[in-house]
Short mmCIF file of C-alpha atoms and ligand atoms in Angstrom, two decimals:
data_model
loop_
_atom_site.label_atom_id
_atom_site.label_comp_id
_atom_site.label_asym_id
_atom_site.label_seq_id
_atom_site.Cartn_x
_atom_site.Cartn_y
_atom_site.Cartn_z
CA MET A 282 33.28 10.96 18.33
CA LYS A 283 31.23 7.98 17.21
CA PHE A 284 29.55 5.22 19.09
CA GLY A 285 29.82 1.49 19.10
CA SER A 286 31.88 -0.76 16.90
CA GLY A 287 32.01 1.73 14.07
CA GLU A 288 30.18 -0.64 11.76
CA ARG A 289 27.74 1.75 10.18
CA SER A 290 24.91 -0.68 9.52
CA LYS A 291 24.82 -1.51 13.24
CA VAL A 292 24.67 2.05 14.51
CA LEU A 293 21.01 2.02 15.50
CA GLU A 294 21.11 -1.45 17.02
CA GLU A 295 24.12 -0.51 19.19
CA PHE A 296 22.59 2.82 20.11
CA LEU A 297 19.37 1.17 21.26
CA GLN A 298 21.37 -1.22 23.43
CA GLN A 299 23.27 1.67 24.99
CA VAL A 300 20.15 3.65 25.82
CA GLY A 301 18.34 0.71 27.36
CA GLY A 302 16.08 -0.24 24.46
CA PHE A 303 14.25 3.06 24.04
CA GLY A 304 15.67 6.18 22.40
CA ILE A 305 14.38 9.74 22.40
CA ILE A 306 14.17 11.68 19.16
CA ASP A 307 14.12 15.49 19.30
CA GLY A 308 11.04 17.67 18.73
CA GLY A 309 9.95 20.17 16.06
CA LEU A 310 12.99 21.97 14.69
CA ALA A 311 11.00 24.50 12.68
CA THR A 312 8.68 25.11 15.62
CA GLN A 313 11.53 25.93 17.96
CA LEU A 314 13.30 28.08 15.35
CA GLU A 315 10.10 30.09 15.02
CA SER A 316 9.75 30.46 18.74
CA HIS A 317 13.17 32.17 18.64
CA GLY A 318 11.84 34.60 16.06
CA ALA A 319 12.96 32.96 12.79
CA ASN A 320 10.75 33.76 9.81
CA LEU A 321 10.24 30.48 7.94
CA ASN A 322 7.78 31.80 5.39
CA ASP A 323 9.98 30.68 2.53
CA PRO A 324 10.05 27.72 0.13
CA LEU A 325 13.04 26.39 2.09
CA TRP A 326 11.07 26.57 5.37
CA SER A 327 13.28 25.47 8.31
CA ALA A 328 16.26 25.14 5.95
CA THR A 329 16.16 28.87 5.28
CA CYS A 330 18.02 29.26 8.59
CA LEU A 331 20.98 27.41 7.07
CA ILE A 332 21.49 30.59 5.07
CA THR A 333 20.24 33.25 7.46
CA THR A 334 20.89 32.07 11.02
CA PRO A 335 22.89 28.84 11.27
CA HIS A 336 23.80 29.64 14.90
CA LEU A 337 20.09 29.49 15.76
CA ILE A 338 19.86 25.95 14.36
CA ARG A 339 22.78 24.92 16.56
CA GLN A 340 21.15 26.56 19.56
CA VAL A 341 17.87 24.70 18.94
CA HIS A 342 19.70 21.37 18.59
CA GLU A 343 21.41 22.09 21.93
CA GLU A 344 18.07 22.94 23.52
CA TYR A 345 16.70 19.58 22.45
CA LEU A 346 19.76 17.81 23.82
CA GLU A 347 19.31 19.60 27.14
CA ALA A 348 15.68 18.47 27.13
CA GLY A 349 16.75 14.84 26.76
CA ALA A 350 16.88 14.15 23.02
CA GLU A 351 19.22 11.35 21.96
CA VAL A 352 18.68 11.72 18.22
CA LEU A 353 19.01 15.06 16.43
CA ILE A 354 17.29 15.52 13.07
CA THR A 355 19.17 17.98 10.88
CA ALA A 356 17.85 21.14 9.24
CA SER A 357 18.01 19.61 5.76
CA TYR A 358 14.32 18.62 5.58
CA GLN A 359 13.34 21.19 2.98
CA ALA A 360 16.87 21.84 1.70
CA THR A 361 17.12 20.39 -1.77
CA ILE A 362 19.78 21.18 -4.34
CA GLN A 363 17.00 22.25 -6.72
CA GLY A 364 15.41 24.50 -4.09
CA LEU A 365 18.73 26.10 -3.19
CA GLU A 366 19.54 26.66 -6.86
CA SER A 367 16.29 28.53 -7.31
CA LYS A 368 17.55 30.84 -4.55
CA GLY A 369 20.52 31.65 -6.75
CA LEU A 370 23.06 29.29 -5.17
CA SER A 371 25.31 27.22 -7.41
CA THR A 372 25.13 23.43 -7.26
CA ILE A 373 28.41 23.37 -5.32
CA GLU A 374 27.14 25.94 -2.83
CA GLY A 375 23.88 24.05 -2.43
CA GLU A 376 25.70 20.80 -1.72
CA ALA A 377 27.95 22.57 0.78
CA LEU A 378 24.91 23.89 2.60
CA LEU A 379 23.44 20.40 2.84
CA ARG A 380 26.68 19.22 4.43
CA ARG A 381 26.64 22.22 6.74
CA SER A 382 23.30 21.08 8.20
CA ILE A 383 25.01 17.92 9.45
CA GLU A 384 28.07 19.80 10.70
CA ILE A 385 25.81 22.10 12.73
CA ALA A 386 24.13 19.16 14.44
CA CYS A 387 27.54 17.56 15.11
CA GLU A 388 28.80 20.84 16.60
CA ALA A 389 25.76 20.97 18.89
CA ARG A 390 26.46 17.40 19.98
CA ASP A 391 30.16 18.18 20.63
CA ASN A 392 29.26 21.30 22.66
CA PHE A 393 26.80 19.30 24.69
CA TRP A 394 29.24 16.48 25.36
CA LYS A 395 31.99 18.93 26.31
CA LYS A 396 29.74 20.76 28.72
CA TYR A 397 28.80 17.61 30.59
CA ALA A 398 32.28 16.14 30.42
CA GLU A 399 33.48 19.26 32.27
CA ILE A 400 30.69 19.00 34.81
CA SER A 401 31.41 15.35 35.47
CA ASP A 402 35.16 16.09 35.43
CA GLY A 403 35.73 13.44 32.78
CA SER A 404 37.29 13.77 29.39
CA VAL A 405 35.16 14.14 26.31
CA GLU A 406 36.26 10.67 25.29
CA ASP A 407 34.74 9.19 28.44
CA ALA A 408 31.73 11.37 28.23
CA GLN A 409 29.36 8.88 26.70
CA ILE A 410 28.50 7.11 29.89
CA PRO A 411 27.18 7.71 32.46
CA ASN A 412 26.63 11.45 32.37
CA CYS A 413 26.59 12.02 28.68
CA ARG A 414 24.49 9.88 26.56
CA PRO A 415 24.86 8.57 23.06
CA VAL A 416 23.56 11.03 20.51
CA LEU A 417 22.90 10.17 16.90
CA VAL A 418 22.71 12.71 14.10
CA ALA A 419 20.04 11.84 11.54
CA ALA A 420 20.23 13.68 8.21
CA SER A 421 16.72 14.72 7.30
CA VAL A 422 15.42 14.08 3.80
CA GLY A 423 12.05 15.70 3.12
CA SER A 424 9.77 14.49 0.35
CA TYR A 425 9.28 15.89 -3.15
CA GLY A 426 6.09 17.44 -1.74
CA ALA A 427 8.16 19.30 0.86
CA TYR A 428 10.29 20.76 -1.95
CA LEU A 429 7.12 21.88 -3.75
CA ALA A 430 6.23 23.72 -0.52
CA ASP A 431 2.54 23.55 -1.38
CA GLY A 432 1.53 21.21 1.44
CA SER A 433 1.50 18.16 -0.84
CA GLU A 434 3.52 16.17 1.70
CA TYR A 435 0.20 16.14 3.57
CA SER A 436 -1.83 14.91 0.58
CA GLY A 437 0.70 12.67 -1.15
CA ASP A 438 -0.88 13.70 -4.44
CA TYR A 439 1.84 14.52 -6.95
CA GLY A 440 -0.35 14.24 -10.05
CA PRO A 441 0.03 11.83 -12.98
CA ASP A 442 3.27 13.29 -14.35
CA ILE A 443 5.40 12.30 -11.39
CA THR A 444 6.79 8.81 -11.84
CA LEU A 445 9.07 6.54 -9.86
CA GLN A 446 11.91 7.64 -12.11
CA THR A 447 11.18 11.36 -11.64
CA LEU A 448 11.31 10.94 -7.88
CA LYS A 449 14.52 8.92 -7.97
CA GLU A 450 16.26 11.48 -10.12
CA PHE A 451 14.93 14.32 -7.98
CA HIS A 452 16.37 12.83 -4.78
CA ARG A 453 19.50 11.03 -6.00
CA ARG A 454 22.20 13.65 -5.62
CA ARG A 455 20.91 15.00 -2.31
CA VAL A 456 20.87 11.52 -0.80
CA GLN A 457 24.46 10.93 -2.01
CA VAL A 458 25.64 14.21 -0.49
CA LEU A 459 23.89 13.62 2.83
CA ALA A 460 25.18 10.04 2.98
CA ASP A 461 28.68 11.40 2.63
CA SER A 462 28.32 14.09 5.26
CA GLY A 463 29.21 12.26 8.46
CA ALA A 464 25.62 11.70 9.64
CA ASP A 465 24.91 8.50 11.57
CA LEU A 466 21.57 7.91 9.85
CA LEU A 467 19.47 9.15 6.97
CA ALA A 468 15.98 10.16 8.12
CA PHE A 469 13.45 9.98 5.30
CA GLU A 470 10.67 11.93 6.96
CA THR A 471 6.99 12.62 6.34
CA ILE A 472 6.81 10.18 3.40
CA PRO A 473 3.31 10.72 1.98
CA ASN A 474 2.90 7.81 -0.45
CA LYS A 475 4.17 4.41 -1.50
CA LEU A 476 5.74 5.63 -4.74
CA GLU A 477 8.15 7.90 -2.93
CA ALA A 478 9.06 5.17 -0.42
CA GLN A 479 9.83 2.88 -3.34
CA ALA A 480 11.93 5.57 -5.00
CA TYR A 481 14.00 6.06 -1.83
CA ALA A 482 14.44 2.32 -1.31
CA GLU A 483 15.59 1.78 -4.90
CA LEU A 484 17.99 4.71 -4.65
CA LEU A 485 19.58 3.35 -1.49
CA GLU A 486 20.12 -0.02 -3.13
CA GLU A 487 21.25 1.22 -6.55
CA ASP A 488 23.74 3.70 -5.14
CA ASP A 489 24.76 1.26 -2.40
CA ILE A 490 24.35 3.95 0.25
CA GLN A 491 26.36 2.96 3.33
CA VAL A 492 24.55 5.08 5.92
CA PRO A 493 21.56 3.24 7.37
CA ALA A 494 18.17 4.87 6.92
CA TRP A 495 14.88 5.22 8.71
CA PHE A 496 11.67 5.62 6.76
CA SER A 497 8.90 7.57 8.43
CA PHE A 498 5.42 8.04 6.97
CA ASN A 499 2.61 10.42 7.86
CA SER A 500 -1.07 9.67 8.18
CA LYS A 501 -4.29 11.58 8.71
CA ASP A 502 -6.64 8.70 9.49
CA GLY A 503 -4.63 6.20 11.54
CA VAL A 504 -4.97 3.49 8.86
CA ASN A 505 -3.36 4.70 5.67
CA VAL A 506 -0.54 7.07 4.83
CA VAL A 507 -1.78 10.51 3.76
CA SER A 508 -2.13 9.61 0.06
CA GLY A 509 -4.52 6.78 0.95
CA ASP A 510 -1.92 4.05 0.30
CA SER A 511 -2.09 1.35 2.96
CA MET A 512 0.33 1.78 5.86
CA THR A 513 0.85 -1.97 5.96
CA GLU A 514 1.71 -2.10 2.25
CA CYS A 515 4.15 0.78 2.60
CA ALA A 516 5.82 -0.82 5.61
CA SER A 517 6.07 -4.23 3.85
CA LEU A 518 7.74 -2.64 0.88
CA VAL A 519 10.24 -0.85 3.09
CA ASP A 520 10.85 -3.96 5.19
CA LEU A 521 12.43 -5.60 2.13
CA CYS A 522 15.11 -2.92 1.84
CA LYS A 523 18.25 -3.98 3.71
CA LYS A 524 19.45 -0.40 4.03
CA VAL A 525 16.47 0.48 6.21
CA VAL A 526 17.02 0.00 9.95
CA ALA A 527 13.76 1.44 11.33
CA ILE A 528 10.26 2.19 10.10
CA GLY A 529 7.74 4.56 11.59
CA ILE A 530 5.42 7.51 11.62
CA ASN A 531 5.96 11.22 12.11
CA CYS A 532 4.03 14.48 11.85
CA THR A 533 0.77 12.68 12.56
CA PRO A 534 -1.66 13.36 15.43
CA PRO A 535 -0.88 11.35 18.59
CA CYS A 536 -4.34 9.76 18.64
CA PHE A 537 -3.57 7.86 15.39
CA ILE A 538 -0.22 6.42 16.42
CA HIS A 539 -1.47 3.38 18.32
CA GLY A 540 -3.22 1.77 15.33
CA LEU A 541 -0.37 2.62 12.98
CA ILE A 542 2.23 0.92 15.20
CA ILE A 543 0.09 -2.22 15.10
CA SER A 544 -0.15 -2.05 11.29
CA ILE A 545 3.62 -1.67 10.91
CA GLN A 546 4.38 -4.40 13.40
CA LYS A 547 2.39 -6.93 11.40
CA VAL A 548 4.92 -6.78 8.60
CA THR A 549 8.34 -6.01 10.08
CA LYS A 550 10.74 -6.93 12.84
CA LYS A 551 12.72 -3.72 12.37
CA PRO A 552 12.61 -1.16 15.21
CA ILE A 553 9.61 1.16 15.07
CA LEU A 554 9.91 4.91 15.54
CA VAL A 555 7.18 7.44 16.26
CA TYR A 556 7.44 11.19 16.50
CA PRO A 557 3.96 12.62 16.19
CA ASN A 558 3.04 16.27 15.86
CA SER A 559 0.99 18.05 18.50
CA GLY A 560 -2.28 17.06 16.82
CA GLU A 561 -2.78 20.32 14.94
CA THR A 562 -3.26 20.20 11.16
CA TYR A 563 -1.35 22.16 8.55
CA ASP A 564 -3.39 24.48 6.36
CA ALA A 565 -1.31 24.71 3.18
CA VAL A 566 -3.29 27.65 1.78
CA ARG A 567 -3.00 29.79 4.88
CA LYS A 568 0.46 28.34 5.56
CA GLU A 569 -0.27 27.84 9.23
CA TRP A 570 -1.08 25.16 11.75
CA VAL A 571 -4.70 25.01 12.84
CA ALA A 572 -5.79 23.57 16.15
CA SER A 573 -8.05 20.57 15.71
CA THR A 574 -7.08 17.81 18.08
CA GLU A 575 -4.17 19.61 19.68
CA VAL A 576 -2.83 17.88 22.79
CA SER A 577 -0.86 19.40 25.65
CA ASP A 578 2.58 18.09 26.63
CA ALA A 579 0.94 16.19 29.48
CA ASP A 580 -1.57 14.55 27.12
CA PHE A 581 1.18 13.75 24.63
CA VAL A 582 3.17 12.07 27.32
CA SER A 583 0.20 10.04 28.51
CA TYR A 584 0.49 8.17 25.21
CA VAL A 585 4.19 7.45 25.50
CA ARG A 586 4.02 4.37 27.74
CA LYS A 587 1.38 2.84 25.51
CA TRP A 588 3.60 3.34 22.44
CA GLN A 589 6.52 1.76 24.29
CA GLU A 590 4.37 -1.21 25.34
CA LEU A 591 3.21 -1.65 21.77
CA GLY A 592 6.80 -1.87 20.64
CA ALA A 593 8.01 1.59 19.56
CA SER A 594 11.75 1.86 20.22
CA LEU A 595 12.31 5.50 19.29
CA ILE A 596 9.92 8.21 20.42
CA GLY A 597 10.01 11.98 19.95
CA GLY A 598 7.97 14.85 18.57
CA CYS A 599 7.47 16.53 15.21
CA CYS A 600 5.84 19.84 14.27
CA ARG A 601 4.48 22.00 17.09
CA THR A 602 6.20 19.96 19.76
CA THR A 603 8.90 21.70 21.78
CA PRO A 604 11.76 21.01 24.20
CA GLY A 605 9.01 20.92 26.86
CA THR A 606 7.48 17.91 25.09
CA ILE A 607 10.84 16.16 24.89
CA LYS A 608 11.60 16.86 28.53
CA ALA A 609 8.26 15.34 29.50
CA ILE A 610 9.01 12.26 27.37
CA SER A 611 12.45 11.83 28.94
CA ARG A 612 10.98 12.09 32.43
CA ILE A 613 8.49 9.36 31.70
CA MET A 614 11.21 7.21 30.20
CA ASN A 615 13.15 7.68 33.39
CA LYS A 616 16.53 8.25 31.81
CA ARG A 617 19.37 8.06 34.28
CA TYR A 618 21.30 11.10 33.03
CA LEU A 619 18.45 13.50 33.69
CA ALA A 620 19.49 14.17 37.27
CA THR A 621 22.91 15.39 36.11
CA ILE A 622 21.36 17.70 33.58
CA GLU A 623 18.91 19.11 36.04
CA GLU A 624 21.68 19.76 38.59
CA ALA A 625 23.80 21.59 36.02
ZN1 ZN B 827 6.40 17.69 11.29
#
C-alpha cells in the first residue's frame, strides 16, 4: 500500500501534510539490534543481520513503529555490493540482499498496519487514518567511509586518491538497485564531506533516479560537517539538486543541532530533517561508543520543540537512541494515534 497521489516526487510533501506537518523518523537500528543480542562487529555492521538474522531487523522496525516512528530507515546503511562481494556473495546475491532490506521494512509496515486495522475493525486499505498512520520506507545509503568501516564517516577524510569520479562509480549500482526496490525515499545518511554529497547529487541526476532522496550530513562542531567543509556550502550544493526533497543532519550530538538547522535554513526552502545520536562519540579504534555529552531520553526530548520551532519537519534519532527515545518524541509531538497504540 502506498500513500498519496502516487506521484513519487511528491511523496514527502504529501506525507508531511498527512502527519500534520511534522514526521517522526525511527531511532538507531544498529543500537536496537545489539540490544537484542546481535553481534555487529563486522565490516557490514548493522547490515550483517541481513545475512544472519533478517527476522530481527523486521522485529526492530516493528518496535520503532510501535514507539511512534513514521519513517523506517532500512538496514542497507553499510550494505554495499563491494562489501557483500568481499563476504563471498556474488554480485547478483549482493543486489538481492540490498532489495531484501527494503522488503523487510515493507513487511514490518504491513504487519503493523494489519495489526491496527484488526484492532480498529477496519480493513487494511482503510488503515491509514485515523488509527494507522502513514509510514514511509527510506532506503539507507551509507557513505564510502561507512563501507571502509574504519570510522572515516566521522572524519570525512578519504585521502587524496578518492575523487568525485571514484565516489560516483563506487555508489552508482547500489543507488540504482535501491531506487528500484520499492522504497519511498532514498536516505543518504551520515554524509561526511562535500565531495560525497556532490557525487550523490550528480548520480541522481545522471541516472535520472525517480525515487526522491534526502541528504543528511553529520557534524562534530555544530558549524561544519565532520570533514570541516561548511554546512552551509554543503546544503547550498544539495539545494540545487531537484531529486533532493529534504536536507538535514544525523548522527550528531543533540547540542549541535540548533545551529546547524539555522545554517541549512539560510540556503534552502526544502524540508529539514534531524535525527541526532545520543551525544556519545564513536571511537573507531576501539570500535565502541564513548560517553562524552550523552543525553537521556528526557534531555533529548527537551530539544525537540526547539527544533520544531526552528523549522525541522522530520525528527528522530540515530545511533544509541532507542524505541524509548522515539516514544518520548511522539509524546511531545502529541500524535493522535498514540492512544490507540497504548490501549492495544
Ligand atoms: Zn548514527
